[in-house]
Amino acid sequence: MNNLATATSNVTLDDHVEDELAGFLNLEKPTSFFLFAGAGSGKTRSLVNALNYLAKTYRDVLRLRGRQVAVITYTNAACDEITRRTEYDPLFVVRTIHSFAWSQIQGFNIDIRAWVKDNLQREIAELQAEEAKGRAGTKASAARQAQIDSRQRRLDRLAEIKTFTYNPSGDNRERNALNHSEVIKIFSTFLLTKPLMQRMFVEKFPFLLIDESQDTSRALIDALFVVQNAHADRFCLGLIGDTMQRIYPDGKERIESEIPENWATPEKKLNHRCPQRIVRLINQIRGGADDHKQEPRDDRPEGWARLFVFPIDAPDKPTLEQGVRDYMAGLTGDRDWSDADRCKILTLEHHMVARRMGFLQMFEALASVDDYRTGFLDGSFAPTRFFTHNVLPLVTAQQKSDKFAATKLVRESSPLLSKETLKSNDRPIAQLRTAQAAIDSLMTLWVDGDPTCAAIVANIAETNLFAIPDSLKAALAAKQAAAETPDDEEADPVSDQIAALIAFLDCSFTEIAPYAAYVAHKAPFDTHQGVKGLEFERVMVLMDDGEARGFLFGYDKLLGAKAATAADIKNAQDGKETSLDRTRRLFYVTCSRARSSLALVAYSPDPAAVRAHVIANGWFAAGEVLSEIPDIPNG
């Protein structure tokens, strides 16, 4: 009986893909490829198997010529996992995109200086041209002048910099430090404009594999396409990913459609993670976007998926959601459903989390700007990181009378106590007193309640307690500019970026702590970004356009309660991404995290329309869509 089950099992359905990859990874005749690997398909296993094949086949010849195999992944956790599973083999260079890019340009100080100089001169010229067309004395003018001044200062001292530095996990506030976006731009530009670097690159790394390629910087992907085309006979570029799981705006849209015709396009069809019911659901979800369909493992259980649809103005939503979890506990016989801490509670959109946790004003100020959104949501955005990593820990330490923590932070982060400052000061004790006075000055802001972020930045600008990001300096200058006539301000408005930062400066400092907890994944619920690549036994997904205000997304459109807008229709006709596209992807990512059971909770202005739509489209059977919580079934 067991032999019969094994013979008819589909568990080995994708084994041929491993053999195909081995064929592409040929040092003498490489074939570049895009491996489609949907949710739960075991792409990390395939990646590790491919690396092990390369080590077994080409270790000696690669090592003899000092060559290595490069792997770019999206997170440090993924790097650690792949490194561990390849037993820390030095043949492999496994890094995040920023870390890898820096490793390739580090030391090219003359070339980096030339790029930074050219970039600064171009930015200054653009700002000066805008200033010439604008009106003096406006808030926009004050912001431009501050931006010009900061760039000019950096340009003036550029010649003094002998060696550039960069920390993929740091703030990079040092004078000789590059920022995150510069590192990617410089590496991409060098690959495109320096033939010698191209040749050196492909000689060092004849194989480059990129995991989560749909979320990798489009500028770098485009540059690597050029490199691969120029060196196709001796360079293999392997992209691994799934366009339905693209969740960051700086990733390359529709990457599958731009794969060169002479590339191979293998596909993994088996979903090893989800039970059969959930695989059917996620196939239906993505059916409106492409033709990829997965198969569940036939040894996986049926599993459970339920959609709860409630009115958008339902009272006491947290209690209602606990009722859903209790119902799921009874339905599945899994008592852990009743314990919120043992469930992974996800939202498709950060706006709802921001409202519930208490940083809504901050979110609305910054998340609508495309240039800011990714960094703001992952915690790397310099203006918010200034508060979460400098101001918040210092204020917290002071309020707890933790002198050790406060002193340690200031010694490590304040320019008042930097090595250069102390070395050039004849009286270091006096400099310590200056730093303490700056701390005392900052803490006076809390005497009459919690200050605004603007008051904090203005205070620190006076004392130089911390290095303030240039963009915050520009926003503060605009905010403090004397108001001109309304006509002047209307004729010369501030940019969307500066307007967003001014709105952020108006936020209360009380919003910083919950925001910091959220980006550190210490919140009671998470979003699609926070669970990228992960899986959980029981998953609850909350959807609420009332709380999210349709902020870049539209659950009611996806679920049929609202029609597509004119903008959605036009974007679709123009081949551009719509809010429906974004929502579908996030819905797919969140639903596909579940290993056993899934509860979807939607708050809608038209619950009946949602119910009719999902049943008509075959997403759910009638008995799986609930408009109220029934009596808890006996487990």
XYZ file of N, CA and C in Angstrom, residues 55-188:
402
model
N 29.626 23.578 -6.629
C 30.785 23.247 -5.802
C 31.348 21.870 -6.165
N 30.455 20.911 -6.373
C 30.885 19.552 -6.705
C 31.545 19.480 -8.079
N 31.013 20.270 -9.014
C 31.462 20.163 -10.403
C 32.666 21.046 -10.724
N 32.680 22.260 -10.153
C 33.676 23.236 -10.609
C 34.564 23.802 -9.508
N 34.514 23.239 -8.313
C 35.271 23.841 -7.210
C 36.758 24.027 -7.564
N 37.392 22.975 -8.036
C 38.833 23.047 -8.260
C 39.200 24.059 -9.332
N 38.472 24.059 -10.442
C 38.816 24.964 -11.536
C 38.515 26.410 -11.165
N 37.447 26.648 -10.395
C 37.123 28.012 -9.954
C 38.155 28.502 -8.948
N 38.500 27.640 -8.005
C 39.453 28.035 -6.971
C 40.835 28.301 -7.562
N 41.198 27.548 -8.570
C 42.510 27.713 -9.198
C 42.671 29.108 -9.784
N 41.564 29.686 -10.268
C 41.619 31.006 -10.902
C 41.063 32.106 -9.996
N 40.858 31.770 -8.727
C 40.377 32.773 -7.785
C 38.968 33.250 -8.070
N 38.139 32.391 -8.629
C 36.764 32.767 -8.995
C 35.784 32.252 -7.936
N 34.615 32.891 -7.873
C 33.597 32.498 -6.903
C 32.211 32.535 -7.529
N 31.246 32.035 -6.793
C 29.839 32.069 -7.198
C 29.133 33.085 -6.307
N 28.439 34.027 -6.911
C 27.772 35.089 -6.149
C 26.278 34.814 -6.038
N 25.737 35.124 -4.865
C 24.297 34.998 -4.613
C 23.830 36.287 -3.946
N 22.797 36.893 -4.500
C 22.195 38.076 -3.904
C 20.822 37.687 -3.369
N 20.586 37.950 -2.104
C 19.281 37.694 -1.492
C 18.734 38.998 -0.933
N 17.484 38.969 -0.471
C 16.853 40.225 -0.079
C 17.106 40.605 1.369
N 17.246 39.639 2.244
C 17.391 39.947 3.671
C 18.627 39.286 4.262
N 19.084 39.829 5.387
C 20.206 39.211 6.102
C 19.846 37.813 6.579
N 18.573 37.633 6.976
C 18.141 36.306 7.439
C 18.267 35.276 6.323
N 17.903 35.663 5.095
C 18.028 34.746 3.957
C 19.487 34.443 3.672
N 20.351 35.455 3.785
C 21.800 35.232 3.615
C 22.294 34.198 4.616
N 21.914 34.380 5.866
C 22.367 33.467 6.920
C 21.879 32.048 6.657
N 20.615 31.920 6.197
C 20.047 30.599 5.947
C 20.793 29.880 4.820
N 21.044 30.586 3.725
C 21.742 29.966 2.589
C 23.181 29.639 2.961
N 23.834 30.549 3.674
C 25.219 30.307 4.103
C 25.297 29.077 5.005
N 24.327 28.955 5.912
C 24.313 27.804 6.816
C 24.090 26.506 6.040
N 23.161 26.546 5.094
C 22.814 25.327 4.358
C 23.886 24.930 3.346
N 24.782 25.842 3.011
C 25.931 25.488 2.161
C 27.192 25.328 3.004
N 26.997 25.207 4.318
C 28.062 24.893 5.269
C 29.212 25.901 5.211
N 28.844 27.176 5.056
C 29.816 28.277 5.123
C 30.953 28.103 4.117
N 30.598 27.566 2.964
C 31.591 27.289 1.921
C 32.137 28.611 1.366
N 33.467 28.841 1.427
C 34.044 30.099 0.931
C 33.950 30.264 -0.584
N 33.540 29.214 -1.293
C 33.355 29.339 -2.734
C 32.205 30.296 -3.054
N 31.278 30.442 -2.106
C 30.070 31.233 -2.349
C 30.142 32.585 -1.639
N 29.789 33.621 -2.352
C 29.650 34.956 -1.779
C 28.145 35.245 -1.711
N 27.571 35.171 -0.518
C 26.127 35.323 -0.323
C 25.879 36.626 0.431
N 25.239 37.594 -0.214
C 25.057 38.901 0.403
C 23.730 39.518 -0.016
N 23.316 40.528 0.758
C 22.175 41.342 0.351
C 22.618 42.250 -0.797
N 21.666 42.855 -1.469
C 21.985 43.657 -2.644
C 22.913 44.817 -2.312
N 22.654 45.520 -1.196
C 23.493 46.664 -0.852
C 24.898 46.219 -0.445
N 24.962 45.152 0.315
C 26.259 44.634 0.732
C 27.072 44.164 -0.469
N 26.414 43.482 -1.396
C 27.125 42.991 -2.578
C 27.586 44.150 -3.456
N 26.707 45.119 -3.684
C 27.069 46.270 -4.520
C 28.282 46.990 -3.935
N 28.276 47.184 -2.611
C 29.400 47.870 -1.983
C 30.686 47.058 -2.124
N 30.598 45.752 -1.996
C 31.800 44.915 -2.100
C 32.439 45.032 -3.479
N 31.651 45.401 -4.495
C 32.181 45.505 -5.848
C 32.763 46.879 -6.166
N 32.336 47.913 -5.434
C 32.862 49.256 -5.726
C 33.807 49.757 -4.648
N 33.859 49.081 -3.514
C 34.721 49.525 -2.413
C 36.181 49.589 -2.856
N 36.817 50.698 -2.558
C 38.208 50.866 -2.919
C 38.428 51.652 -4.201
N 37.380 51.750 -5.033
C 37.494 52.554 -6.258
C 37.220 54.023 -5.920
N 38.036 54.568 -5.034
C 37.748 55.876 -4.455
C 37.791 57.016 -5.470
N 38.712 56.960 -6.410
C 38.797 58.014 -7.423
C 37.540 58.011 -8.287
N 37.114 56.822 -8.703
C 35.922 56.713 -9.543
C 34.669 57.108 -8.766
N 34.612 56.687 -7.511
C 33.451 57.051 -6.687
C 33.402 58.558 -6.497
N 34.563 59.165 -6.221
C 34.599 60.613 -6.029
C 34.121 61.334 -7.295
N 34.530 60.859 -8.441
C 34.109 61.484 -9.698
C 32.604 61.370 -9.883
N 32.047 60.190 -9.550
C 30.593 60.007 -9.684
C 29.852 60.920 -8.716
N 30.286 60.951 -7.456
C 29.615 61.789 -6.455
C 29.716 63.259 -6.851
N 30.884 63.678 -7.333
C 31.057 65.071 -7.758
C 30.101 65.417 -8.887
N 30.055 64.564 -9.894
C 29.156 64.808 -11.027
C 27.698 64.825 -10.582
N 27.336 63.892 -9.699
C 25.952 63.811 -9.233
C 25.576 65.044 -8.411
N 26.479 65.482 -7.519
C 26.213 66.671 -6.709
C 26.101 67.915 -7.587
N 26.995 68.055 -8.546
C 26.944 69.218 -9.439
C 25.633 69.241 -10.233
N 25.208 68.078 -10.678
C 23.952 68.008 -11.426
C 22.768 68.360 -10.526
N 22.744 67.839 -9.311
C 21.653 68.132 -8.386
C 21.630 69.613 -8.015
N 22.806 70.189 -7.778
C 22.870 71.612 -7.447
C 22.374 72.454 -8.612
N 22.781 72.098 -9.822
C 22.345 72.846 -11.008
C 20.828 72.768 -11.167
N 20.266 71.597 -10.928
C 18.813 71.442 -11.040
C 18.089 72.282 -9.988
N 18.603 72.288 -8.761
C 18.000 73.087 -7.697
C 18.135 74.582 -7.981
N 19.287 74.973 -8.502
C 19.479 76.391 -8.834
C 18.548 76.815 -9.961
N 18.334 75.933 -10.916
C 17.404 76.249 -12.007
C 15.981 76.391 -11.474
N 15.606 75.520 -10.549
C 14.276 75.615 -9.931
C 14.155 76.910 -9.125
N 15.236 77.273 -8.434
C 15.223 78.498 -7.637
C 15.081 79.728 -8.529
N 15.757 79.689 -9.677
C 15.668 80.817 -10.612
C 14.256 80.983 -11.150
N 13.564 79.864 -11.332
C 12.188 79.939 -11.842
C 11.183 80.219 -10.726
N 11.559 79.918 -9.467
C 10.641 80.092 -8.345
C 10.620 81.511 -7.823
N 10.083 81.663 -6.625
C 9.960 82.987 -6.013
C 10.733 83.017 -4.691
N 11.572 84.027 -4.561
C 12.361 84.175 -3.346
C 11.459 84.404 -2.144
N 11.874 83.876 -1.002
C 11.136 84.117 0.233
C 10.044 83.112 0.533
N 9.761 82.211 -0.404
C 8.732 81.204 -0.148
C 9.309 80.039 0.640
N 8.425 79.201 1.175
C 8.890 78.010 1.875
C 9.660 77.104 0.927
N 9.205 77.028 -0.329
C 9.900 76.209 -1.317
C 11.310 76.735 -1.546
N 11.453 78.053 -1.582
C 12.769 78.660 -1.769
C 13.676 78.354 -0.585
N 13.151 78.441 0.624
C 13.948 78.135 1.814
C 14.430 76.684 1.782
N 13.552 75.771 1.360
C 13.941 74.359 1.270
C 15.012 74.160 0.215
N 14.847 74.809 -0.936
C 15.850 74.667 -1.997
C 17.211 75.208 -1.551
N 17.191 76.365 -0.887
C 18.450 76.954 -0.431
C 19.157 76.021 0.558
N 18.384 75.409 1.454
C 18.982 74.471 2.411
C 19.552 73.252 1.685
N 18.840 72.767 0.673
C 19.327 71.621 -0.096
C 20.581 71.975 -0.889
N 20.589 73.157 -1.472
C 21.773 73.603 -2.214
C 22.968 73.725 -1.266
N 22.730 74.338 -0.100
C 23.817 74.531 0.867
C 24.409 73.198 1.319
N 23.539 72.223 1.624
C 24.045 70.932 2.115
C 24.837 70.213 1.025
N 24.351 70.278 -0.206
C 25.076 69.630 -1.300
C 26.378 70.360 -1.601
N 26.356 71.676 -1.505
C 27.569 72.439 -1.769
C 28.627 72.157 -0.701
N 28.203 72.032 0.554
C 29.156 71.698 1.617
C 29.799 70.342 1.355
N 28.980 69.387 0.956
C 29.534 68.059 0.661
C 30.476 68.133 -0.536
N 30.117 68.911 -1.543
C 30.966 69.057 -2.723
C 32.294 69.717 -2.362
N 32.246 70.742 -1.513
C 33.455 71.478 -1.143
C 34.479 70.612 -0.410
N 33.982 69.676 0.394
C 34.924 68.852 1.158
C 35.201 67.501 0.491
N 34.681 67.325 -0.727
C 34.836 66.043 -1.417
C 36.305 65.722 -1.677
N 37.072 66.737 -2.024
C 38.489 66.507 -2.334
C 39.275 66.029 -1.117
N 38.768 66.331 0.087
C 39.463 65.934 1.306
C 39.280 64.449 1.616
N 38.276 63.845 1.018
C 37.968 62.444 1.321
C 38.911 61.529 0.542
N 39.667 60.752 1.264
C 40.602 59.818 0.639
C 39.975 58.445 0.429
N 39.133 58.053 1.399
C 38.523 56.730 1.345
C 37.040 56.836 1.686
N 36.207 56.288 0.823
C 34.769 56.296 1.081
C 34.389 55.055 1.900
N 33.359 55.213 2.726
C 32.895 54.114 3.563
C 31.398 53.905 3.344
N 30.930 52.763 3.837
C 29.503 52.448 3.736
C 29.197 51.280 4.662
N 28.065 51.366 5.348
C 27.589 50.283 6.206
C 26.176 49.921 5.778
N 25.965 48.724 5.218
C 24.622 48.349 4.747
C 23.555 48.408 5.833
N 23.951 48.301 7.101
C 22.982 48.289 8.195
C 23.004 49.567 9.023
N 23.771 50.563 8.600
C 23.938 51.758 9.421
C 23.306 52.999 8.834
N 23.532 54.134 9.534
C 22.980 55.415 9.111
C 23.858 56.115 8.088
N 25.148 55.772 8.071
C 26.090 56.367 7.125
C 26.068 57.894 7.181
N 26.218 58.410 8.408
C 26.197 59.854 8.610
C 27.600 60.470 8.554
N 28.655 59.663 8.463
C 30.003 60.194 8.416
C 30.224 60.976 7.126
N 31.159 61.910 7.176
C 31.401 62.764 6.017
C 31.828 61.987 4.783
N 32.529 60.876 5.001
C 33.033 60.096 3.873
C 32.139 58.907 3.531
N 30.924 58.887 4.064
C 30.029 57.741 3.860
C 29.100 57.964 2.662
N 28.846 56.902 1.952
C 27.833 56.894 0.900
C 26.517 56.439 1.509
N 25.391 56.860 0.913
C 24.104 56.379 1.408
C 23.652 55.165 0.604
N 22.548 54.559 1.038
C 22.105 53.291 0.454
C 21.817 53.416 -1.044
N 21.081 54.442 -1.420
C 20.713 54.570 -2.834
C 21.926 54.872 -3.701
N 22.883 55.625 -3.168
C 24.089 55.935 -3.941
C 24.875 54.678 -4.281
N 24.955 53.760 -3.342
C 25.737 52.534 -3.572
C 25.158 51.745 -4.744
N 23.830 51.602 -4.785
C 23.196 50.876 -5.887
C 23.385 51.625 -7.205
N 23.193 52.936 -7.184
C 23.345 53.731 -8.411
C 24.775 53.684 -8.939
N 25.747 53.799 -8.041
C 27.148 53.785 -8.471
C 27.514 52.439 -9.082
N 27.135 51.350 -8.412
C 27.455 50.021 -8.934
C 26.791 49.806 -10.297
N 25.523 50.187 -10.407
C 24.803 50.018 -11.676
C 25.450 50.849 -12.778
